[in-house]
Tab-separated table of C-alpha atoms in Angstrom:
chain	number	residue	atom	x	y	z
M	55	UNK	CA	65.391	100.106	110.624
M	56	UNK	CA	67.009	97.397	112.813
M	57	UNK	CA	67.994	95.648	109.616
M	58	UNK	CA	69.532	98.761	108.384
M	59	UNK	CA	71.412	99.474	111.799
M	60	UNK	CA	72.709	95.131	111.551
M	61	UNK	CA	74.154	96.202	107.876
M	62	UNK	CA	76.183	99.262	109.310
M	63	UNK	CA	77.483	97.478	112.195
M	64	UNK	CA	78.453	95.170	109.736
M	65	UNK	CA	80.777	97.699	107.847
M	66	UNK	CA	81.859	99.284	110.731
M	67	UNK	CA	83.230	95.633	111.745
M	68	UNK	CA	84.643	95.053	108.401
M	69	UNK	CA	86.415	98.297	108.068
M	70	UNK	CA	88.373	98.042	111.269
M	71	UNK	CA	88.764	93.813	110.615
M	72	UNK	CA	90.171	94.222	106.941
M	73	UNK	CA	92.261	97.420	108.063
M	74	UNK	CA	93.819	95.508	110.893
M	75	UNK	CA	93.861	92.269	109.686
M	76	UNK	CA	94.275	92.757	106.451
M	77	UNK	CA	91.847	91.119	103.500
M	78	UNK	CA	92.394	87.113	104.080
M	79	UNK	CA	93.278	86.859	107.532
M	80	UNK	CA	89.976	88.782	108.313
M	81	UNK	CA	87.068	86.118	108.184
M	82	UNK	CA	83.296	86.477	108.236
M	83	UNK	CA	83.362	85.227	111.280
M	84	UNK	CA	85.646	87.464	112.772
M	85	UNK	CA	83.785	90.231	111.593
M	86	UNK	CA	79.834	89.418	112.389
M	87	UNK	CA	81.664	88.400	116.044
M	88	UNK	CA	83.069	91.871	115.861
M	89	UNK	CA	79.399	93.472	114.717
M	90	UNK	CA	77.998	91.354	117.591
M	91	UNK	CA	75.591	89.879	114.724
M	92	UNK	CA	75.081	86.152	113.763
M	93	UNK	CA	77.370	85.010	111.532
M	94	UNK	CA	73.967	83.642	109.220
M	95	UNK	CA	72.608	87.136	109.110
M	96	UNK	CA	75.953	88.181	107.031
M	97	UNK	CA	74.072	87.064	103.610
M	98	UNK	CA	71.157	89.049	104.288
M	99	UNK	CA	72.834	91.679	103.875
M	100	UNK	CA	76.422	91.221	101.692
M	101	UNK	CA	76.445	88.895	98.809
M	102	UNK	CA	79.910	87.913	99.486
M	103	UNK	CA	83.093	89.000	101.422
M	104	UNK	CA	84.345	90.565	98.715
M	105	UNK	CA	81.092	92.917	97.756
M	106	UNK	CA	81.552	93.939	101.487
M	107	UNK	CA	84.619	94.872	101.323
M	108	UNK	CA	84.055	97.024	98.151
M	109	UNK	CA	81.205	98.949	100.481
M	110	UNK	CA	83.929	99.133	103.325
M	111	UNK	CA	86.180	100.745	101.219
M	112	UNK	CA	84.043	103.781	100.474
M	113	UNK	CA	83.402	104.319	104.057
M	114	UNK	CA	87.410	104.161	105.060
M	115	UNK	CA	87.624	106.803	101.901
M	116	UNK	CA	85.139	109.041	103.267
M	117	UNK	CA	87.076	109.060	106.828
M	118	UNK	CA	90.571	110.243	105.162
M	119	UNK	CA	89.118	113.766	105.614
M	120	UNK	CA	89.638	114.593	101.562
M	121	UNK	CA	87.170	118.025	101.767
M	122	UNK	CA	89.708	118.988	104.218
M	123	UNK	CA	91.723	119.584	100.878
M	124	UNK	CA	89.312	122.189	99.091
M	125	UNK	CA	88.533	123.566	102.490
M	126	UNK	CA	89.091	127.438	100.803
M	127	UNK	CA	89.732	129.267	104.029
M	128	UNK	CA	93.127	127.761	104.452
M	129	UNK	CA	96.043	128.358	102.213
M	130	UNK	CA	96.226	125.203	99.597
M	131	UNK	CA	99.574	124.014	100.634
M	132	UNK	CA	98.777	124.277	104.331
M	133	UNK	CA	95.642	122.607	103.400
M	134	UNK	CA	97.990	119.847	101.565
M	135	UNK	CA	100.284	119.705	104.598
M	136	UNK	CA	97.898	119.126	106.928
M	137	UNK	CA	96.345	116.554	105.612
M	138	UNK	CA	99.117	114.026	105.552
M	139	UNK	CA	99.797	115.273	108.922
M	140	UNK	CA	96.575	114.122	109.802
M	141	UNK	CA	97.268	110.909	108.173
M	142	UNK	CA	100.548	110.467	109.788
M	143	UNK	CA	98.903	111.100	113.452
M	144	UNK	CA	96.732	108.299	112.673
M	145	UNK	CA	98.721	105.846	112.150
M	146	UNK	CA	101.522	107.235	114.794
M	147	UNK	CA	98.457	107.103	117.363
M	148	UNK	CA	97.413	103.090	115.875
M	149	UNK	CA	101.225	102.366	117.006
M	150	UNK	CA	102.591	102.602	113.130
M	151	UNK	CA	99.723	99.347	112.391
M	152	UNK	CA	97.294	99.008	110.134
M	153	UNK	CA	98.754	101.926	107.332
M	154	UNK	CA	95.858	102.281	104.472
M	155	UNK	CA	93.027	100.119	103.966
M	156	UNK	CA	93.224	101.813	100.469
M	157	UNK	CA	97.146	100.629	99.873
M	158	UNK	CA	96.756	97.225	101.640
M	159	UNK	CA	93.740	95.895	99.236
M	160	UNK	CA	95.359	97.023	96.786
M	161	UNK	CA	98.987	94.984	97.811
M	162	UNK	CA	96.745	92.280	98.954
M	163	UNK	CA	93.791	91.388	96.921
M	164	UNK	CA	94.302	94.046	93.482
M	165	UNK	CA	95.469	90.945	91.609
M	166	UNK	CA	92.633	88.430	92.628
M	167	UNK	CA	89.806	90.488	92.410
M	168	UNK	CA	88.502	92.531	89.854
M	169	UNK	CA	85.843	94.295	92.077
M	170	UNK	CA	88.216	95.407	95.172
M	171	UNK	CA	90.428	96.373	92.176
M	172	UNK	CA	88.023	98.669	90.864
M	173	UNK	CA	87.381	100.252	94.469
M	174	UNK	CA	91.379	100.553	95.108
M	175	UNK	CA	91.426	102.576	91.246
M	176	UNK	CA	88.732	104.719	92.189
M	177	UNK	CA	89.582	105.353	95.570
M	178	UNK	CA	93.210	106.385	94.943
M	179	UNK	CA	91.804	108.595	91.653
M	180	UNK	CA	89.575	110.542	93.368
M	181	UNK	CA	92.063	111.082	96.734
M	182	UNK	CA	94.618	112.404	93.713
M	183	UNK	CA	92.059	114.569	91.854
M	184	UNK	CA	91.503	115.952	95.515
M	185	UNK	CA	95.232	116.866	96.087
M	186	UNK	CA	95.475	117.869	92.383
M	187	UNK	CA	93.015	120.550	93.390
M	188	UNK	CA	95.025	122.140	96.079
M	189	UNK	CA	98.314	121.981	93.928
M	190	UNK	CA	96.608	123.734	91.217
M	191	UNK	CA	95.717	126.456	94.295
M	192	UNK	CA	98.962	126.251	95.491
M	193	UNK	CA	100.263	126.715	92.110
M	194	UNK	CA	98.364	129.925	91.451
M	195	UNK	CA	99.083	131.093	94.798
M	196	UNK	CA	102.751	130.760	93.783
M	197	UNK	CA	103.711	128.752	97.212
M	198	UNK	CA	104.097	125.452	94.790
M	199	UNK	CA	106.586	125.211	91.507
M	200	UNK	CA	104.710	126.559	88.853
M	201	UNK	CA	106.303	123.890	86.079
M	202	UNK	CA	104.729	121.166	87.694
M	203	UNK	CA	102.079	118.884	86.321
M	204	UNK	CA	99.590	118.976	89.107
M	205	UNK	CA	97.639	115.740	88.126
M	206	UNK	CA	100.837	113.373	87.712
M	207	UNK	CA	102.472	115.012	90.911
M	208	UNK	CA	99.272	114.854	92.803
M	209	UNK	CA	99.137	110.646	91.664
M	210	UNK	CA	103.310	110.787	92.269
M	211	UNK	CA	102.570	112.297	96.262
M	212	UNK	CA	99.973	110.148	96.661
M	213	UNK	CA	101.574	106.911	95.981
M	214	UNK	CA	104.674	108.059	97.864
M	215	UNK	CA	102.756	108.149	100.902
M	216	UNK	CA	101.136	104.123	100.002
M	217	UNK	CA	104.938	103.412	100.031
M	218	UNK	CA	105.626	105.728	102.907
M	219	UNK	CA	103.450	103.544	105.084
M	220	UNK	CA	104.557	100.318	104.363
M	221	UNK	CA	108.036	101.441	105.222
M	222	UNK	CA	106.865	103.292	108.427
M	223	UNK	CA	105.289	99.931	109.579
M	224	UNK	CA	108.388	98.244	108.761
M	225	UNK	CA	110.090	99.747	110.807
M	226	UNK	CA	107.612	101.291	113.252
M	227	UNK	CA	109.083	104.777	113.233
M	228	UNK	CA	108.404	107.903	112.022
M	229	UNK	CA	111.362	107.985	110.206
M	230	UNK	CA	109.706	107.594	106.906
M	231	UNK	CA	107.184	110.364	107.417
M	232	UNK	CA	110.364	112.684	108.064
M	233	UNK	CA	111.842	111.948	104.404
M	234	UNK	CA	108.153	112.022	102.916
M	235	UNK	CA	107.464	115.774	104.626
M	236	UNK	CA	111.227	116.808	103.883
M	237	UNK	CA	111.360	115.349	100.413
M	238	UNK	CA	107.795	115.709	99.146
M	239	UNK	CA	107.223	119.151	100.795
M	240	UNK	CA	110.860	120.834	101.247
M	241	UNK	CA	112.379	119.428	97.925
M	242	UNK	CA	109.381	118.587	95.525
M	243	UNK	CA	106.993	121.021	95.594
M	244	UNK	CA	109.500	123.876	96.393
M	245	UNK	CA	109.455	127.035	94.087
M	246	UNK	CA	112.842	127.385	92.760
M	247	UNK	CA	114.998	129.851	95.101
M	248	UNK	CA	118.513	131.931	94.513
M	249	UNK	CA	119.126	130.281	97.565
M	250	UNK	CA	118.727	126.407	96.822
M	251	UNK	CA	120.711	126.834	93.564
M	252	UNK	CA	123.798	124.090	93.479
I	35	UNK	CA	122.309	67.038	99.085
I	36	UNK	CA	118.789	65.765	98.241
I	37	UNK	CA	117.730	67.366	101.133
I	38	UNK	CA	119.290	70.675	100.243
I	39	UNK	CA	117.696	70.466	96.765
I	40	UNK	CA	114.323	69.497	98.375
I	41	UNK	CA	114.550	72.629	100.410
I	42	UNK	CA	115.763	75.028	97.551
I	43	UNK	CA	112.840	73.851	95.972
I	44	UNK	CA	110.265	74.423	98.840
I	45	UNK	CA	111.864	78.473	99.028
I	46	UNK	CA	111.808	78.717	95.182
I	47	UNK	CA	108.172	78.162	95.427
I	48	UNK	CA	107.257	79.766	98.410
I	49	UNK	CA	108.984	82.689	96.708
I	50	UNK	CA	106.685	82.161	93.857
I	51	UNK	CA	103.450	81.412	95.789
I	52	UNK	CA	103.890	84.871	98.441
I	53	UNK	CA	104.409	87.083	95.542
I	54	UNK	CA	101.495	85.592	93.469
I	55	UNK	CA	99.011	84.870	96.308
I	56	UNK	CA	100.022	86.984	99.298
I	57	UNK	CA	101.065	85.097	102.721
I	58	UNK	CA	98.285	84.441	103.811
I	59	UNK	CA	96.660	83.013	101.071
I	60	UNK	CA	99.249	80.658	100.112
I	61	UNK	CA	99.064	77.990	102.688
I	62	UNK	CA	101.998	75.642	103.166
I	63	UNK	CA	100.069	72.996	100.973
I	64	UNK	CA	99.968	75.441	98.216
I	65	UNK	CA	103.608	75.787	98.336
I	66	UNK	CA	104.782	72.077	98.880
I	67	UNK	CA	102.219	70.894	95.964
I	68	UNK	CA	104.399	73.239	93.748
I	69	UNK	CA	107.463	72.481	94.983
I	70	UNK	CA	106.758	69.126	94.102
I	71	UNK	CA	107.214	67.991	97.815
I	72	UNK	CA	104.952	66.324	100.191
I	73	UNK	CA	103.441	68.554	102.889
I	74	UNK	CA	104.655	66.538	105.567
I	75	UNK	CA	108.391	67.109	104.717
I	76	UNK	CA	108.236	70.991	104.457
I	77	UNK	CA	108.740	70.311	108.730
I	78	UNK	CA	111.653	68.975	108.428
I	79	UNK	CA	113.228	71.747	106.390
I	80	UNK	CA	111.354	75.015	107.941
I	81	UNK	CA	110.217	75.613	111.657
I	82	UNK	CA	107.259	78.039	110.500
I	83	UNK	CA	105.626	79.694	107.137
I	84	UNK	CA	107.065	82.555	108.988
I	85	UNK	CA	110.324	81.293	109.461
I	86	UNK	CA	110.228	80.304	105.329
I	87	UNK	CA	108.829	83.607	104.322
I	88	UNK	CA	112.224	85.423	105.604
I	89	UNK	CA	114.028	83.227	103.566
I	90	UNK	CA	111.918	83.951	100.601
I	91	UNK	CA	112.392	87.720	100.902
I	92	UNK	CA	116.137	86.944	101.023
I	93	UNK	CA	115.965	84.926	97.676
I	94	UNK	CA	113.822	87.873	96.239
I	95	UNK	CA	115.212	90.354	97.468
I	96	UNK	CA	118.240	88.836	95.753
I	97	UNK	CA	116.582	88.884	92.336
I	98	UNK	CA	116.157	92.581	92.220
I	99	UNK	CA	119.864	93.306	90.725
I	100	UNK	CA	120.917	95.757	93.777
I	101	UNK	CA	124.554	94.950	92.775
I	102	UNK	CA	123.153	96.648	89.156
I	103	UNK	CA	123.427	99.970	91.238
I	104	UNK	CA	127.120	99.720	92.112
I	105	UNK	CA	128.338	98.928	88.534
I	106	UNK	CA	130.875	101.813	87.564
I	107	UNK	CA	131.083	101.230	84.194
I	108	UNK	CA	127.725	102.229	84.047
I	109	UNK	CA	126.927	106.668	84.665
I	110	UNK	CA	125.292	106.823	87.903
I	111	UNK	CA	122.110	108.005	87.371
I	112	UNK	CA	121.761	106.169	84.160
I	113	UNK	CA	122.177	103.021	86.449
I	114	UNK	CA	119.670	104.061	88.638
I	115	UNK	CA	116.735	105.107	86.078
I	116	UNK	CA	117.887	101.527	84.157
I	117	UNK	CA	117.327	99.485	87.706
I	118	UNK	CA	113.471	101.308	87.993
I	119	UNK	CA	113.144	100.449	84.039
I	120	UNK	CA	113.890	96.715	85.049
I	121	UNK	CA	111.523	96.670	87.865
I	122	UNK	CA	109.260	98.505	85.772
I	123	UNK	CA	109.496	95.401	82.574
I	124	UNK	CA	109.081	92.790	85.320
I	125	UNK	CA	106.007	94.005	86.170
I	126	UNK	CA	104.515	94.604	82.677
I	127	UNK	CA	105.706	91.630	81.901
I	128	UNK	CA	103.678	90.012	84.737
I	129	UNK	CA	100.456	92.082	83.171
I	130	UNK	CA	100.765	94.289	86.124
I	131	UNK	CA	100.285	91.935	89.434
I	132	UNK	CA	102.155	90.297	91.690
I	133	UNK	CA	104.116	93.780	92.655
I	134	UNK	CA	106.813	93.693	95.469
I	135	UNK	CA	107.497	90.724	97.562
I	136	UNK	CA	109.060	93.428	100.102
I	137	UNK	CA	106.457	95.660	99.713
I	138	UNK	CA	103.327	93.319	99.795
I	139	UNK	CA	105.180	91.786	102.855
I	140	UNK	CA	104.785	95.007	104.782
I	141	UNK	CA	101.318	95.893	104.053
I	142	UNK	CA	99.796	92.526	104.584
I	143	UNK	CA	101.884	90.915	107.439
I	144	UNK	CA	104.568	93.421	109.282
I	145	UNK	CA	102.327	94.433	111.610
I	146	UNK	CA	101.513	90.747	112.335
I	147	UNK	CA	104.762	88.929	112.407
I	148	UNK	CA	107.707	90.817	114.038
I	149	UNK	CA	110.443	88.472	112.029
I	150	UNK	CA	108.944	89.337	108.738
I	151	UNK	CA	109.184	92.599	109.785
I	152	UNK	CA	112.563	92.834	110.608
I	153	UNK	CA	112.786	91.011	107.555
I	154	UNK	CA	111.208	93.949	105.567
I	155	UNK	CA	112.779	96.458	107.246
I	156	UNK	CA	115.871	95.379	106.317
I	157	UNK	CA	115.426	94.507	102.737
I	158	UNK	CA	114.108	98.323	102.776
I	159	UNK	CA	117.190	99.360	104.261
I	160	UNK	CA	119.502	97.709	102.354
I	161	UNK	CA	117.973	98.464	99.284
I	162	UNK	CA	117.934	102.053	100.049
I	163	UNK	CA	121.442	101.855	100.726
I	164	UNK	CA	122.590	100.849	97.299
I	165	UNK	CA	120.325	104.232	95.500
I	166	UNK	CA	121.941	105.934	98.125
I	167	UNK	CA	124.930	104.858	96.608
I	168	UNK	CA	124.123	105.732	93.001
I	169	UNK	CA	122.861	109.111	94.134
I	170	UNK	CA	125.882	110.298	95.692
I	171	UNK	CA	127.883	109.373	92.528
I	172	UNK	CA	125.683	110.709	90.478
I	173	UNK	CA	125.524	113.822	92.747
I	174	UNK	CA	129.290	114.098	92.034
I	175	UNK	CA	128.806	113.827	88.242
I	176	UNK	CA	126.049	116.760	88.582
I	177	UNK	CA	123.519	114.746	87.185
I	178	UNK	CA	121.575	115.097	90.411
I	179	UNK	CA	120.912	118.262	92.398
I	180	UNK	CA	123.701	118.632	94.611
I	181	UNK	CA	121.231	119.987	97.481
I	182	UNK	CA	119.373	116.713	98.361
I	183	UNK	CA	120.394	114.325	101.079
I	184	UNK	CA	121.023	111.308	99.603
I	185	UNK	CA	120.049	108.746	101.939
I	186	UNK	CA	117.057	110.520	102.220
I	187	UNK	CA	116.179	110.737	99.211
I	188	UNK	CA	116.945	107.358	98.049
I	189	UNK	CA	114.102	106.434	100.978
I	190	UNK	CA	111.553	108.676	99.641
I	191	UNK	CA	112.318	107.228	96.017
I	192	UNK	CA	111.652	103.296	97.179
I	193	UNK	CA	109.071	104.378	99.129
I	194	UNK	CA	107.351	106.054	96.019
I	195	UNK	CA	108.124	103.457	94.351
I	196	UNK	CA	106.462	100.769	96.542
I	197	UNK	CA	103.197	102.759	95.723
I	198	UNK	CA	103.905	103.449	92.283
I	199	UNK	CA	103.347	99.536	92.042
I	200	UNK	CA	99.983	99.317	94.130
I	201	UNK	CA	98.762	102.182	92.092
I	202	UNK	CA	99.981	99.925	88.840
I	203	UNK	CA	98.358	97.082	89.694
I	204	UNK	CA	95.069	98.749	90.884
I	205	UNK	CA	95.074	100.462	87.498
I	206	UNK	CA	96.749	97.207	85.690
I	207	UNK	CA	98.309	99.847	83.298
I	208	UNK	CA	101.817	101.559	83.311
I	209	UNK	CA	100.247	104.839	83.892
I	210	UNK	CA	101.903	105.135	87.520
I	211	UNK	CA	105.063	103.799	86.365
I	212	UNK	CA	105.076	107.444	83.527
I	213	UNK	CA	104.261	109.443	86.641
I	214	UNK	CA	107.212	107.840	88.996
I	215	UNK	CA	109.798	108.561	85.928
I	216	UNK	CA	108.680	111.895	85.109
I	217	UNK	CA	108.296	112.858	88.750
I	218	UNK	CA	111.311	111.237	90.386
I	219	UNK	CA	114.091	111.462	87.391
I	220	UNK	CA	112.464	114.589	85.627
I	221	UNK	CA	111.392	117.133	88.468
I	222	UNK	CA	112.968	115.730	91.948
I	223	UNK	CA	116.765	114.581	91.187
I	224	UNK	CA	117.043	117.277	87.911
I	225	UNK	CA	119.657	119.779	88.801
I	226	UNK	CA	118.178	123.307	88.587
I	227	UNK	CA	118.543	124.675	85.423
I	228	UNK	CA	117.905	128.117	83.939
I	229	UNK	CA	115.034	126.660	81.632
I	230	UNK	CA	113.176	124.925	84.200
I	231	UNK	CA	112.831	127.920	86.393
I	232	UNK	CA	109.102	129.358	86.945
């Protein structure tokens, strides 16, 4: 039981290390000293760096909220709104830092490692089969254009907002959220009105 | 004049050794030893890694044909989907790694280093500038809906397409690349047409 509690601690640490840090600069130091564990316990319970950060991967995935986006007693494209409104308050609130753990492995380490690879493809697959879901909603509910391919929009949105990040950091503004939300939501996913003919 | 060659080699390869490694894992050795330079010289030319990273976005962002977007002789919005196609080969060609030097900049380091920031924020900016560019024209040629706001838009589109290559390499296949084309060029900048109504 104590074991089990030293291994979480241990995740905990490397999630908020690797997300702030970034992959490299985050040691295994730096993150048993963040645990408050001995850095010779690490082995016990993680083969290697990179199998840890493979397990702290899932556990940033599970804290983007993604049942939020079949959540049934909201309208799907509020439901779709929301969400990256909750994503954007995050990283507004961490003083435009850190963006996605998600989009910086797989900027970072993608190339170099074929197992944080495989967690970055799975991670961003499953967050766009989740926002495929509420476009097909949306779609049905006729509040999203109908001719859209909700799969290869829902992969489109989702890496907009990886690049949506990076630029927000850049520049540590909001401005980038603005053009995602106007763009994505006002010009994108808009049904086709009289009124925005050319 | 040997000096200046010594340093155009020592950016050349730091150029080389961010984009393949990331910053932090290509250490000043790394990038001397393939410069063919000794360590203890790279002082004399550069203050920091830092201060040479900025320099090395500068010579790549350099490499990524902006002025491409301004040629006239060239329909507007055929010059825009050719500069994506050209991104697009580079990376293939690369067997999808290495991605952005701009954009891998910004996820690992921005938040880290507030000159390589400015540094990305700029290259962002400029770059933007010169779709912007395209769009308008091609705007004018109604090729693109006349309804968008171009400098907007030309954000949202390097933004997507900053993700569009973390998605690539995470994948290491050109799926992403199909949904940034059909996405950006066949549902976002399409003028409305009677056809493509719900």
């Amino acid at each position: 039981m104590a074991r089990q509690s030293m291994r979480e601690e241990i995740v905990d640490a490397a999630v908020a290390q690797f997300h702030s840090k970034g992959y490299n600069a985050a040691g295994v130091k730096d993150i048993t000293d963040a645990a408050g564990t001995p850095k010779g316990s690490f082995y016990n319970h993680f083969e290697s760096k990179e199998s840890l950060a493979v397990v702290a991967l899932e556990r940033y995935g599970a804290s983007r909220r993604l049942q939020d986006l079949a959540a049934s007693d909201i309208a799907p494209l509020v439901r779709l709104r929301k969400h990256f409104e909750f994503l954007r308050d995050e990283t507004v609130d961490a003083g435009f830092a850190r963006g996605c753990l998600i989009g910086n492995f797989g900027a970072e380490v993608a190339d170099h490692s074929e197992t944080i690879r495989t967690g970055v493809r799975e991670s961003l697959g499953h967050w766009a089969s989740m926002i495929s879901g509420a476009l097909v909603e949306a779609q049905q509910a006729g509040t999203v254009r109908a001719d859209l391919d909700p799969e290869k929009t829902a992969r489109f949105l989702l890496n907009a907002w990886e690049g949506t990040l990076i630029a927000a950091r850049s520049s540590r503004s909001g401005d980038a959220f603005d053009d995602f939300f106007d763009t994505a939501f006002g010009t994108l996913l808009a049904p086709h009105s009289e009124q925005a003919q050319p």
